[in-house]
Every structure is written in C-alpha cells, then in structure tokens.
CSV table of C-alpha atoms in Angstrom, one decimal:
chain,number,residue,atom,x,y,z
V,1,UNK,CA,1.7,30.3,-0.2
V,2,UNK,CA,2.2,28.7,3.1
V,3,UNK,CA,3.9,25.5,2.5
V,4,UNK,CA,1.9,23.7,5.2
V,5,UNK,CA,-1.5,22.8,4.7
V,6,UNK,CA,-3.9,21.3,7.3
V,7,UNK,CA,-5.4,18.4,5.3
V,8,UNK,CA,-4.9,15.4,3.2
V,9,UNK,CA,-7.6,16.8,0.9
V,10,UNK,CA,-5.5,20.3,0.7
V,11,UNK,CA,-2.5,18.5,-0.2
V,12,UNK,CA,-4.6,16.8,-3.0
V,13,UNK,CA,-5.8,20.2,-4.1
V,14,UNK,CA,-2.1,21.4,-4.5
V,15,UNK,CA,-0.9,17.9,-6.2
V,16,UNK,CA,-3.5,18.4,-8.7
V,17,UNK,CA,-2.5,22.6,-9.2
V,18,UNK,CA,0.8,21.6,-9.5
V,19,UNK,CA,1.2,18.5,-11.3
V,20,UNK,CA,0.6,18.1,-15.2
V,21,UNK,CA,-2.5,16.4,-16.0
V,22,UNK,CA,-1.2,13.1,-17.1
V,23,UNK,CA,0.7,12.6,-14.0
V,24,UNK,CA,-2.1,13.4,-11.8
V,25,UNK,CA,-4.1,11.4,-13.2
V,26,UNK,CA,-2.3,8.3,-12.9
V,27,UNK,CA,-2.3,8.9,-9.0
V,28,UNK,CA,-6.3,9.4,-8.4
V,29,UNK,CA,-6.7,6.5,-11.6
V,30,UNK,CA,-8.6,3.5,-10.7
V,31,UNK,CA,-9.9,0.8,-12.7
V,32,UNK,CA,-13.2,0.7,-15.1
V,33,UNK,CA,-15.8,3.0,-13.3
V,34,UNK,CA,-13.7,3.4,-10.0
V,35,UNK,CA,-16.7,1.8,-7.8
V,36,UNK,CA,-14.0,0.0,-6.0
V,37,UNK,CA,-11.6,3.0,-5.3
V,38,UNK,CA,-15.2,5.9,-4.7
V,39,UNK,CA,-16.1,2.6,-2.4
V,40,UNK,CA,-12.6,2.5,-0.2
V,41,UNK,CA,-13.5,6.2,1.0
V,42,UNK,CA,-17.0,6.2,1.8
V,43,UNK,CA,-17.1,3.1,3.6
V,44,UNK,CA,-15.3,4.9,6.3
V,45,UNK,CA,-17.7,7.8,6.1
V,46,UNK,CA,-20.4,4.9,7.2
V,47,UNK,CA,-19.2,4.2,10.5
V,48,UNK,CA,-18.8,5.6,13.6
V,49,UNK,CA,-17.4,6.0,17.0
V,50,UNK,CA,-18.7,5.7,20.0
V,51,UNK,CA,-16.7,8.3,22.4
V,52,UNK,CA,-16.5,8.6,26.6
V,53,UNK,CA,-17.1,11.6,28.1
V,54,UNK,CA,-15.2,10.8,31.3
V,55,UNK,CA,-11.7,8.5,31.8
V,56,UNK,CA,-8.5,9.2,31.5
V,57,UNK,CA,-6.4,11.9,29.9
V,58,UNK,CA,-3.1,12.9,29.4
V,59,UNK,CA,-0.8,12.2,26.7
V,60,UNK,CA,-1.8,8.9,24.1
V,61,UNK,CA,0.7,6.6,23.0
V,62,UNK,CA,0.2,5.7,19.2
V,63,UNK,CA,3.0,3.2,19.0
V,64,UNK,CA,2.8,-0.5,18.5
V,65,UNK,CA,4.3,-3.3,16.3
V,66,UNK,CA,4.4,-4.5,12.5
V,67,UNK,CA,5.6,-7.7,11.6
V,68,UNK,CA,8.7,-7.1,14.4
V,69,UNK,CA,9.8,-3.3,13.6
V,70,UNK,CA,8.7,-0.5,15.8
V,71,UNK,CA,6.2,1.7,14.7
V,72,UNK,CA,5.2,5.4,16.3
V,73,UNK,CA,1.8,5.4,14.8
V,74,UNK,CA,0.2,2.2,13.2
V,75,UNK,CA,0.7,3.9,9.9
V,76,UNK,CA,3.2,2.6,7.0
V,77,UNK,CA,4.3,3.8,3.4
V,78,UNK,CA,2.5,1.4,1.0
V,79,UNK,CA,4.5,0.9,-2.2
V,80,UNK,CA,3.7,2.9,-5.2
V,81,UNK,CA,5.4,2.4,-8.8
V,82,UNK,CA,7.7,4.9,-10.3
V,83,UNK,CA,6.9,8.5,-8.3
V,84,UNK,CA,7.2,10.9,-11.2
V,85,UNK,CA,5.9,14.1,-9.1
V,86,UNK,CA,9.1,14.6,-7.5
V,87,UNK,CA,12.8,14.6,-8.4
V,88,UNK,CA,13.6,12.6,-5.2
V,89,UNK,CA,11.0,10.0,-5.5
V,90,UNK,CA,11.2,7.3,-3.3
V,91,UNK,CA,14.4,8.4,-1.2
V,92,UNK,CA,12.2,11.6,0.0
V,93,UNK,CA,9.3,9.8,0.8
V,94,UNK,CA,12.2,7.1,2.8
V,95,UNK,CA,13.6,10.1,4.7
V,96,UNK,CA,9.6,11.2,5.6
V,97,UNK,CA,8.9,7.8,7.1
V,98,UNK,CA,12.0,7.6,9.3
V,99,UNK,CA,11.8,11.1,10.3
V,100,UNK,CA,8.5,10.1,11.7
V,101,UNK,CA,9.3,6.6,12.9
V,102,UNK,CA,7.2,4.5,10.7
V,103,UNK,CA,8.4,1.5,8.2
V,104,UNK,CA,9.0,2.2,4.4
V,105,UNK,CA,7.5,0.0,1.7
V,106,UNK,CA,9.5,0.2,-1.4
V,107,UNK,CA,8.1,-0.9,-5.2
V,108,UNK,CA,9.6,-3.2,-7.5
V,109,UNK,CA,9.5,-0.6,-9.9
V,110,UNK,CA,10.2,2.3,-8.1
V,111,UNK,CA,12.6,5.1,-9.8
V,112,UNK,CA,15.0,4.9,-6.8
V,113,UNK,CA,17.2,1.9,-6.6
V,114,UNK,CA,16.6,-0.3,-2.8
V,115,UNK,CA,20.0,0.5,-1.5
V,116,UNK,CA,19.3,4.4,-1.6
V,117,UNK,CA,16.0,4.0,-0.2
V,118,UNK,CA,17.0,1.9,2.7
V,119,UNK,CA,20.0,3.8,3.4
V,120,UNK,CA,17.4,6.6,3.8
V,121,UNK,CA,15.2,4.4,5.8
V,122,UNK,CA,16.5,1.1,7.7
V,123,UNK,CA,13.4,-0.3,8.4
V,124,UNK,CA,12.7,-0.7,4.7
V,125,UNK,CA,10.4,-3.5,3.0
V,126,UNK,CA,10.7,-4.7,-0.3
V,127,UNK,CA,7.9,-4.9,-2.5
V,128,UNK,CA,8.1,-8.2,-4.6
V,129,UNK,CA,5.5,-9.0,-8.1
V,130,UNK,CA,5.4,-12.4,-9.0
V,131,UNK,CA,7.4,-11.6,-12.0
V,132,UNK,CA,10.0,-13.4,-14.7
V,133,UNK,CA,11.5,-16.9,-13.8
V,134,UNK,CA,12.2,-18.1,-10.2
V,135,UNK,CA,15.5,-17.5,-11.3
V,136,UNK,CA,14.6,-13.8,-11.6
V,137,UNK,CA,13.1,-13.7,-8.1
V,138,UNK,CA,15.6,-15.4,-6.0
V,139,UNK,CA,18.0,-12.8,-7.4
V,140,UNK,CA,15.6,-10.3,-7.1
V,141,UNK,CA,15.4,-11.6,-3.3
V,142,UNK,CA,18.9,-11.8,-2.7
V,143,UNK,CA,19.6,-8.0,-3.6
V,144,UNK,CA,16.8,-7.0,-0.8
V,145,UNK,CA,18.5,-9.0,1.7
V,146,UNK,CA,21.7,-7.5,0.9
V,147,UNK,CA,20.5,-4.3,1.2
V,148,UNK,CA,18.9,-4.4,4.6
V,149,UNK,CA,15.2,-5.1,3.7
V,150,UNK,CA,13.6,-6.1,6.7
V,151,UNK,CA,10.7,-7.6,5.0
V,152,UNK,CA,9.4,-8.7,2.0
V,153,UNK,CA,5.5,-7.6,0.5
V,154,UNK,CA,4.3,-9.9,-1.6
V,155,UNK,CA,2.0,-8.1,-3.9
V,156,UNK,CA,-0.4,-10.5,-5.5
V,157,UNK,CA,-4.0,-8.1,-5.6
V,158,UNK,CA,-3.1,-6.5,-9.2
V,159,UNK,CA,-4.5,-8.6,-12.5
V,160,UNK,CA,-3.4,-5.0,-14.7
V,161,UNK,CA,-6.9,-3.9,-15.0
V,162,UNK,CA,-6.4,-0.7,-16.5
V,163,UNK,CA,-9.2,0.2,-18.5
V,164,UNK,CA,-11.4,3.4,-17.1
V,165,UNK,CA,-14.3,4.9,-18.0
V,166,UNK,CA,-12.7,8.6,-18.1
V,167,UNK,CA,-9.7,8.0,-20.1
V,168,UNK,CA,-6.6,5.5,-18.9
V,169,UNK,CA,-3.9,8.6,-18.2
V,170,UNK,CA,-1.1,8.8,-20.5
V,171,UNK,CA,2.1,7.3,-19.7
V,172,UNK,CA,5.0,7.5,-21.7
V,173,UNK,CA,7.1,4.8,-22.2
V,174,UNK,CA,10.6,6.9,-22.2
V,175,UNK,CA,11.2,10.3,-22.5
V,176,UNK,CA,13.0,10.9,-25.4
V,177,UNK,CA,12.8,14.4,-27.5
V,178,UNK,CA,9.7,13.4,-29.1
V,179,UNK,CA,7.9,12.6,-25.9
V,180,UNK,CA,9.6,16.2,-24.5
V,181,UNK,CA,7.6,17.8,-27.3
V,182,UNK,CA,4.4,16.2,-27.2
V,183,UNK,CA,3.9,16.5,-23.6
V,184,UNK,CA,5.3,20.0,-23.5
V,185,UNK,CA,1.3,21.7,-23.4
V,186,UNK,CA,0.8,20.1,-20.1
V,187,UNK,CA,4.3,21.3,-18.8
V,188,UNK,CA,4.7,24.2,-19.3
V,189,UNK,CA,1.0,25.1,-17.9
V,190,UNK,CA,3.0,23.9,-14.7
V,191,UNK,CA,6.0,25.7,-14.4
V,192,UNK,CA,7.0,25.1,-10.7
V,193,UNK,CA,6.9,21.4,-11.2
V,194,UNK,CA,8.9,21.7,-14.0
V,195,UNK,CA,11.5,23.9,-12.3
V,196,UNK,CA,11.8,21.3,-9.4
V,197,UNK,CA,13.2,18.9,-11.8
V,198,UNK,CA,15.4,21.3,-14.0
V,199,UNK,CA,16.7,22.2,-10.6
V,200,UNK,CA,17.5,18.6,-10.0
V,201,UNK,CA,19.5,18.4,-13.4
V,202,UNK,CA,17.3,15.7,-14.1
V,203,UNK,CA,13.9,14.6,-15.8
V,204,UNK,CA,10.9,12.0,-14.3
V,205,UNK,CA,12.7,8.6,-14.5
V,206,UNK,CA,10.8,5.5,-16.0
V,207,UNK,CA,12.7,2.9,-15.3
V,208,UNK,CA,12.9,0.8,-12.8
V,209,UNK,CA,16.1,-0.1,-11.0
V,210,UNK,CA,15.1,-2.6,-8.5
V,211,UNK,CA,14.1,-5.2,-11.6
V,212,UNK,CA,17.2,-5.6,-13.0
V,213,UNK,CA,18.5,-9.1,-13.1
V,214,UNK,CA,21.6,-10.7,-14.4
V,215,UNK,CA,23.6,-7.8,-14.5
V,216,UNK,CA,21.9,-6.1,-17.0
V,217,UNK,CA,20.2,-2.8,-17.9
V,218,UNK,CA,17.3,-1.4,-15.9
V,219,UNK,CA,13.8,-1.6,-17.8
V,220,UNK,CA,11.7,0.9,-18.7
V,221,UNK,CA,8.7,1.3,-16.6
V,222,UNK,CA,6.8,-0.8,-19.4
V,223,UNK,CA,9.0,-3.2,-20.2
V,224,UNK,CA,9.4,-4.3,-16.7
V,225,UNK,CA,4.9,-4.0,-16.5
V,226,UNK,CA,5.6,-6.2,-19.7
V,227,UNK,CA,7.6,-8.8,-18.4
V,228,UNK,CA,5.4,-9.1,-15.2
V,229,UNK,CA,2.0,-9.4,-17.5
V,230,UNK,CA,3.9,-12.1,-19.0
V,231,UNK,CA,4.4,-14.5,-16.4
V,232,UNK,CA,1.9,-16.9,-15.2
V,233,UNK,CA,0.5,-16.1,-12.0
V,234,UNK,CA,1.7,-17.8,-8.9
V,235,UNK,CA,-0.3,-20.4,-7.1
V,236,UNK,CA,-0.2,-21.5,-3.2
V,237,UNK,CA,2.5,-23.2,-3.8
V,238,UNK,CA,4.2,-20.8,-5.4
V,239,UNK,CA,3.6,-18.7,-2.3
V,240,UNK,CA,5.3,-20.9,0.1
V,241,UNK,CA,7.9,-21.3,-2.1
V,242,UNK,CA,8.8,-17.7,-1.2
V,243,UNK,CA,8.0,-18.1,2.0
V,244,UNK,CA,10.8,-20.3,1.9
V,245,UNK,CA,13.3,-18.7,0.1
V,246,UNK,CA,13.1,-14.9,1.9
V,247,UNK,CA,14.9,-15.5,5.6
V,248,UNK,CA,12.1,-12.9,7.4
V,249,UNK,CA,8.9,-12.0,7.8
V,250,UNK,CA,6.5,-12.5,4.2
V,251,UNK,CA,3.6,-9.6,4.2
V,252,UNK,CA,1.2,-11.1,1.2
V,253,UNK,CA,-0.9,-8.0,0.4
V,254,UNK,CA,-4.2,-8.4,-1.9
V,255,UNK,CA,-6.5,-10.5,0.4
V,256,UNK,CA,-10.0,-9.9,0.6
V,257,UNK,CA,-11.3,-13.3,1.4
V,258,UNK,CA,-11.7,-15.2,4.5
V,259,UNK,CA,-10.6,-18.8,2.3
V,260,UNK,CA,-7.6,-16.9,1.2
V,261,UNK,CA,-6.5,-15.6,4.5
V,262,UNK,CA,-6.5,-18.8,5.9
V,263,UNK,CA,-4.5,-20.4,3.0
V,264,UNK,CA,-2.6,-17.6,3.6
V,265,UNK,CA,-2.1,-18.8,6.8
V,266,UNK,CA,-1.2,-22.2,6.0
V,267,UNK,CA,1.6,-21.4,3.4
V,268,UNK,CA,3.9,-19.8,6.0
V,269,UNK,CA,3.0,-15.9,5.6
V,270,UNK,CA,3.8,-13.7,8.5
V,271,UNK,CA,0.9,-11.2,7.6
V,272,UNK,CA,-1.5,-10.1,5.1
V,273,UNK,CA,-2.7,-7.3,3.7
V,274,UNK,CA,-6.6,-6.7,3.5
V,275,UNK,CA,-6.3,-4.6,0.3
V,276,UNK,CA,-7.9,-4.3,-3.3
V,277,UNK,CA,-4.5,-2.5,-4.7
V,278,UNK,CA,-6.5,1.1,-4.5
V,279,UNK,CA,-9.5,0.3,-6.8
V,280,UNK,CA,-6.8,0.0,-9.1
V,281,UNK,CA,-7.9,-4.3,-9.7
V,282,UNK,CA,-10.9,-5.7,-10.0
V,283,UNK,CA,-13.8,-3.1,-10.6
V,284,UNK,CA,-16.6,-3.9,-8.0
V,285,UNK,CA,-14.1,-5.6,-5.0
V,286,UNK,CA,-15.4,-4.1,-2.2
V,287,UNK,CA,-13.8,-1.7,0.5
V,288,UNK,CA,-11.0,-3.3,2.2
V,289,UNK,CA,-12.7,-2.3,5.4
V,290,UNK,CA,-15.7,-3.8,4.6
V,291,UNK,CA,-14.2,-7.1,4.8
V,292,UNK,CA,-11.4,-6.2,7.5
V,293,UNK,CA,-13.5,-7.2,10.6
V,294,UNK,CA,-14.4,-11.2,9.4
V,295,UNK,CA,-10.9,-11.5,8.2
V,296,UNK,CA,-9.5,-10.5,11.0
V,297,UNK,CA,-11.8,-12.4,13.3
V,298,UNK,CA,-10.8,-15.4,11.1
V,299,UNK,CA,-6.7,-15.2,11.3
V,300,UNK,CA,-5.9,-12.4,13.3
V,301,UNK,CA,-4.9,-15.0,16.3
V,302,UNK,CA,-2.3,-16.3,13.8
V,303,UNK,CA,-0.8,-14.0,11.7
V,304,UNK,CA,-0.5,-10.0,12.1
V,305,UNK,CA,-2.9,-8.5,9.6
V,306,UNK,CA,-3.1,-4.9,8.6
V,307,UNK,CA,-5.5,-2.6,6.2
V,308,UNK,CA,-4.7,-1.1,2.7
V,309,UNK,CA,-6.9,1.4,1.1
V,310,UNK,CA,-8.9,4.6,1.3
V,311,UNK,CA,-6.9,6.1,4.1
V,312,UNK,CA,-7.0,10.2,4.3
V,313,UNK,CA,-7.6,11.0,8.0
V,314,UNK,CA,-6.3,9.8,11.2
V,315,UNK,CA,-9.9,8.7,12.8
V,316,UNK,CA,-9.6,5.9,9.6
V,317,UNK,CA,-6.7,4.7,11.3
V,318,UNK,CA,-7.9,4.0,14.5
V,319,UNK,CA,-11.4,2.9,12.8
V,320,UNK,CA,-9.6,0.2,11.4
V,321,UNK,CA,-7.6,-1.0,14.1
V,322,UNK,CA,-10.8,-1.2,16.5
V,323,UNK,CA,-11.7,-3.4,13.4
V,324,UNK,CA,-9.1,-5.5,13.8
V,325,UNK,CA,-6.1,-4.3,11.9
V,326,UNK,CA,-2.3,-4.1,13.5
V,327,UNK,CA,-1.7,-1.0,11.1
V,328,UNK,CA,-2.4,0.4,7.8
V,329,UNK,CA,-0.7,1.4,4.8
V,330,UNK,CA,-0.8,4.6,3.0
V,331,UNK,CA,-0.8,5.1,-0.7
V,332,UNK,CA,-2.0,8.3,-2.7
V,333,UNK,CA,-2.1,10.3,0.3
V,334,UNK,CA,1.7,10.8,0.9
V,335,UNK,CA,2.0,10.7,-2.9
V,336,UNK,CA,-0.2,14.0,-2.9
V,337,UNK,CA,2.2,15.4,-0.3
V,338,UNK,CA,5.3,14.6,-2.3
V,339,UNK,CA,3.7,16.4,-5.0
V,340,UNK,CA,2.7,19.1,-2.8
V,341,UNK,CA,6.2,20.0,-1.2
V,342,UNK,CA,8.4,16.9,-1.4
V,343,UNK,CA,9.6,15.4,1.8
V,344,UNK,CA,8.4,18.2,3.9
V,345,UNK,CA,5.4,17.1,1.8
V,346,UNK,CA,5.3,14.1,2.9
V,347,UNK,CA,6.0,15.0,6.5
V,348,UNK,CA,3.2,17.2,6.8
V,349,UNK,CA,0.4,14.0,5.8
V,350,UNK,CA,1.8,12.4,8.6
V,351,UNK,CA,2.0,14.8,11.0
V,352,UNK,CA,-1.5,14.8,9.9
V,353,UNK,CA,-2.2,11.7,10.2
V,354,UNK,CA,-0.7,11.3,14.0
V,355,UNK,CA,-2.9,14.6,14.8
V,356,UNK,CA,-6.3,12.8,13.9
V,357,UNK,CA,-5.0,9.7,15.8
V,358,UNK,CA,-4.5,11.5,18.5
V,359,UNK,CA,-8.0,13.4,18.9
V,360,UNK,CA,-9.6,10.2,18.2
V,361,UNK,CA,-7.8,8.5,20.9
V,362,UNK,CA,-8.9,11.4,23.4
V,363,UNK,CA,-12.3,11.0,22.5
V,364,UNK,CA,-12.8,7.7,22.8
V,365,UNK,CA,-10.7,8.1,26.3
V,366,UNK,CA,-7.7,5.7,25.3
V,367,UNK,CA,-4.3,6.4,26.5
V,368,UNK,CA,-2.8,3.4,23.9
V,369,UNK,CA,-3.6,2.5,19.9
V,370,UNK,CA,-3.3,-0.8,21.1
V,371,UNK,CA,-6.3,-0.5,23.4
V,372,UNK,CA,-8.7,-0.1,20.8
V,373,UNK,CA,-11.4,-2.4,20.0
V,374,UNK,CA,-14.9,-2.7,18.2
V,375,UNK,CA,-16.7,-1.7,21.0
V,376,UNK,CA,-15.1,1.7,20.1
V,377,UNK,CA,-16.7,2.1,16.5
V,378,UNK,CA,-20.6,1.9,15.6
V,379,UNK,CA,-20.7,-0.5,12.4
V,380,UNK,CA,-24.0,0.0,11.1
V,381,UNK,CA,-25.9,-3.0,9.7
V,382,UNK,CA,-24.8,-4.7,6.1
V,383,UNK,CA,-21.3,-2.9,6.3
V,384,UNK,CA,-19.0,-6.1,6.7
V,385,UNK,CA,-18.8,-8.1,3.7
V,386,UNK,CA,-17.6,-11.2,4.6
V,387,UNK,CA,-16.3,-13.3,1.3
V,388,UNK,CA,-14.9,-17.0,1.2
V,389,UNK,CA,-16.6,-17.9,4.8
V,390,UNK,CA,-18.5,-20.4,2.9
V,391,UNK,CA,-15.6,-22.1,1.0
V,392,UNK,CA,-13.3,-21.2,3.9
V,393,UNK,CA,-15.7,-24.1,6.2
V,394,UNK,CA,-16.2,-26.3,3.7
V,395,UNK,CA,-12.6,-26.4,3.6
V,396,UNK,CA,-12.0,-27.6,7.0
V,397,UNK,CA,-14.6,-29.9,6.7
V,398,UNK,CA,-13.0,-31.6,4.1
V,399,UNK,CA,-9.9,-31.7,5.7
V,400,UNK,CA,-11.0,-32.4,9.2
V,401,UNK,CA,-11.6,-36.1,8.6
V,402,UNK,CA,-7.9,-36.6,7.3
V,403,UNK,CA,-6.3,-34.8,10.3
V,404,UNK,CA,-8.5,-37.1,12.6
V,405,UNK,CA,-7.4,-40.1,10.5
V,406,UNK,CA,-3.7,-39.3,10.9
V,407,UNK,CA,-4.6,-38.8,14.6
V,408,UNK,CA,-6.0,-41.5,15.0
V,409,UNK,CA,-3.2,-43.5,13.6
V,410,UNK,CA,-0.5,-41.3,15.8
V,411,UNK,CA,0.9,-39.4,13.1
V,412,UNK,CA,1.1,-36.5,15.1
C-alpha cells in the first residue's frame, strides 16, 4: 500500500484498519450522544465561500502569527492525552510540527516527557489542567519553563463527561500480564500495529510523565485523571493567579461564551481558545465555529483568539479565520495520521492541510491568510450562536457606574 494517502478521511480509514478497537475508539469518542462532536463537522459543511474569478495570482503566503511564534500555516497541534497508536507518541507528532513550521501543543498527560518533546520541537506549549495543589502547579510550571515551553494552554473546557451512548471505549489502567491477555483478541487481529511496538522494544505507555511532582513516580494515566477529578475547579481568580505565575503568553482554551471571553480578557490571558474539548464535554455545546464570529467580534481587538474543533480540510482553516480566528488547532486528525504511518503520518495531514489552504486562498484570489475576512465566506442565517452576550452587557452595565465614579473622583 502506498504510504501516502490524499485525505484526512483516508488517513481515518487506515487508523481505524490498523488500530485495535479500543484504541480507536477512544480517538473518534465523544461524550453522551456525540451531538456536540457530529455538530463540530457539519457546521462547516453549512457555510460557504464566496470566490473571485479575476485578481491576483501567483504564489499565497499562508504564514502569520500565534501568540508571538511564527507559524507557516495558521494551523497548530492541539494537545491530546497519552497517544497509544504509536511507539513515538508525542516526540513524532513534535518532529511533524517543526518539520512543517507550525507550534506544538504538548498534554499534561502525554506518554512523552516535555523535555523530549520540545527538544524535538522548540516552539513547544505546555498544556496545563487545573490539577492537585497550587503547590503542584507552580512546580508543574517551573519544569515547562525549564524546558523551553514557550507558552502555556490552560485547558479549562473538560468537566470528565465520559459517558456515551455506544459504549465508553476501554482503557486499561496499566498493562500488566493480565491486561496482555485480555486485550490479546483485539491485538492480534492487528498485527502491524502490534509489530510497530515489538519493534520499538516497548509497549503503549500509560503514564504520564509530565505530572510528576515532588520528585516522585509518574502516575498512571488514571491516577493522574484521578487526581485532576479531585480537585476543585478553578475560579477567575484562580485564573489570574496563573496568569501571574507563568512569565509568557497564557492560551485559556474552552471558551464558548462571549461573558467568558471577556473575563477572560480581564484576568490577564494572552488568548483563548474557542473550543468545546472535541464533543468530548458537555453533550449539546455547540460548534466552536458557530460561536467563533461573536467572540471574536467581542475580544478579538484585545487578545489573539484562535478555533479548536472539527478541523479535517484546509478550506475549514481559512473558513475560520475569515471568521475571525488567528489560527486553529488540530486534534484527531494528526492523531489518525500517527496511526496511519507515524511521523510521516503526521506530515502527510499537514501537507494536507497547507494544500487545501492553498486552493482556497486561490479561489477566493488572496495572496496572504492574513487577508481574509467574512466577506470571504457566505454564513447562512441562524449559523452563529452567540452565548453570554446578554450577561456579557449587563456586566458592563453594572460596572460602568463604578468606573465613572472612580473617574469622577480622579482615580485614574
């Protein structure tokens, strides 16, 4: 078989050939029904573009910014938990994204510890859950700016939903002999995923490195879920807090409301991410593109803001930055091409990827990414959603009278 394939969805096809059931279905799992995650897709099916058919031609430039690191195409690596469907994990997928000049995002529980993966990739940022003791996270923290990380994602848009109507897929919580044997059936059905590990000298590896704390052991992948299910989530406080404590740019991914941009806004973030973690949170959030464009209009003059979900072709790249986004973020579609063929895997969906950009670019007769805009995409009506505008203004109206006060009274 030709190791290349031509599309995102053929490199889904050959994840789902060559990968054992349970682990494919923990890549294409989303919560409950999977509204949310069938919704990130076909909202981009809904819109449109409106080309030129004169203008001018030649060779597009598809690079821009993100949160002060070069990109070559307003694409970047999303983070994604432990990557079982290949021996090299996170370290490929690093090498992948520097070969083709775009940023990393790294998990806190990835298999691959953060020094390897930035190593492999400089312009590496670190994935942070609002997990254990303050304690936990300043250390946490301090090992990412040690390392190099030249950002830091906080991921705050995951509440552990993982009930599904089809089945939750298996995960194991460490593979011992036992969990060898039971999970054998599925294995061995898949011999050439199988071999790349024996090949490797290793097996899949659930732990996860990068929440270790104190000197001590690495958890397993569900003792470190445990600990994080554990801990009281954050307020905006707690936000700024970080915001504080990380010397560098804060992405906050998991926004899908105007009110929460803007407080967003106010507690020192550099970015956002518009994002609903995949479909894999709350069952019935709707398509992060659906709610791009007022978000964007809302903040976008303040902080850099970029798009997270549904992603397979290059034309929903430049559909969502005409809508407002800096960039996006890629998830299970460079997962499927790890799967697929490891970092050449990976390679190939972004080679993808950039191809699509590019034809879109030519058909709507821009030269730059950055000269897209919404005049460049048909949005038919009752496609936006636009949530917290409401408690967004009465916001400001309740805190417009203070600022005049202390105006007023020449406090500022």
């Amino acid at each position: 078989m030709n190791p290349w394939f031509e599309t995102v969805t053929e490199a889904q096809r050959r994840a789902k050939k060559r990968l054992p059931k349970s682990v494919y279905g923990a890549l294409i799992a989303g919560s409950e029904r999977g509204q949310t995650i069938e919704d990130n897709q076909k909202a981009f099916t809904e819109l449109g573009f409106a080309p030129h058919v004169a203008g001018p031609i030649g060779e597009r430039d598809q690079s821009t910014t993100l949160l002060g690191q070069p990109l070559s195409m307003p694409v970047m690596i999303s983070p994604t938990g432990v990557q079982a469907v290949h021996p090299d994990g996170e370290v490929a997928v690093a090498r992948a994204a520097a070969a083709r000049g775009i940023p990393m995002g790294l998990s806190s529980f990835a298999s691959k510890p953060i020094e390897d993966v930035i190593a492999a990739n400089p312009s590496t940022f670190f994935q942070l859950y609002w997990c254990g003791s303050k304690e936990d996270l300043v250390e946490r923290m301090g090992r990412a700016r040690a390392a190099g990380a030249v950002g830091l994602i906080l991921t705050l848009d995951w509440s552990f939903s993982h009930g599904r109507d089809w089945g939750s897929p298996v995960i194991p919580e460490q593979l011992d002999l036992r969990t060898m044997v039971k999970f054998a059936p599925q294995t061995l059905i898949r011999p050439r995923w199988l071999s790349t590990y024996l090949r490797s000298g290793s097996l899949p590896d659930l732990t996860a490195p990068n929440m270790a704390v104190r000197g001590g052991a690495a958890p397993g992948f569900f003792g470190a879920y445990g600990e994080w299910m554990g801990t009281p989530p954050p307020d905006w406080d707690d936000v700024r807090w970080i915001c504080e404590q990380w010397d560098g740019p804060v992405l906050l991914k998991g926004v899908i409301r105007v009110d929460d941009a803007r407080r967003a806004v106010d507690a020192g973030v550099a970015g956002i991410s518009v994002s609903n973690h995949g479909g894999n949170n709350l069952d019935g959030t709707p398509a992060s593109i659906r709610a791009l464009p007022v978000i964007a209009d809302a903040v976008g003059d303040q902080i850099e803001v970029v798009l997270d979900g549904g992603i397979r072709r290059g034309s929903d790249v430049v559909k969502a930055v005409a809508l407002g986004a800096r960039a996006v973020l890629i998830g299970r579609a460079y997962l499927w091409g790890l799967a697929a063929n490891g970092q050449a895997g990976v390679e190939n969906v972004l080679d993808i990827l950039r191809g699509g950009i590019d034809s879109a670019l030519l058909g709507l007769r821009k030269t730059q990414v950055t000269e897209l805009d919404r005049g460049d995409v048909v949005v038919p009506a009752g496609f936006e959603r636009a949530l917290g505008v409401a408690d967004a203004a009465a916001d400001e109206e309740t805190s417009a009278p203070a600022e005049r006060t202390k105006t007023e009274a020449g406090v500022r």
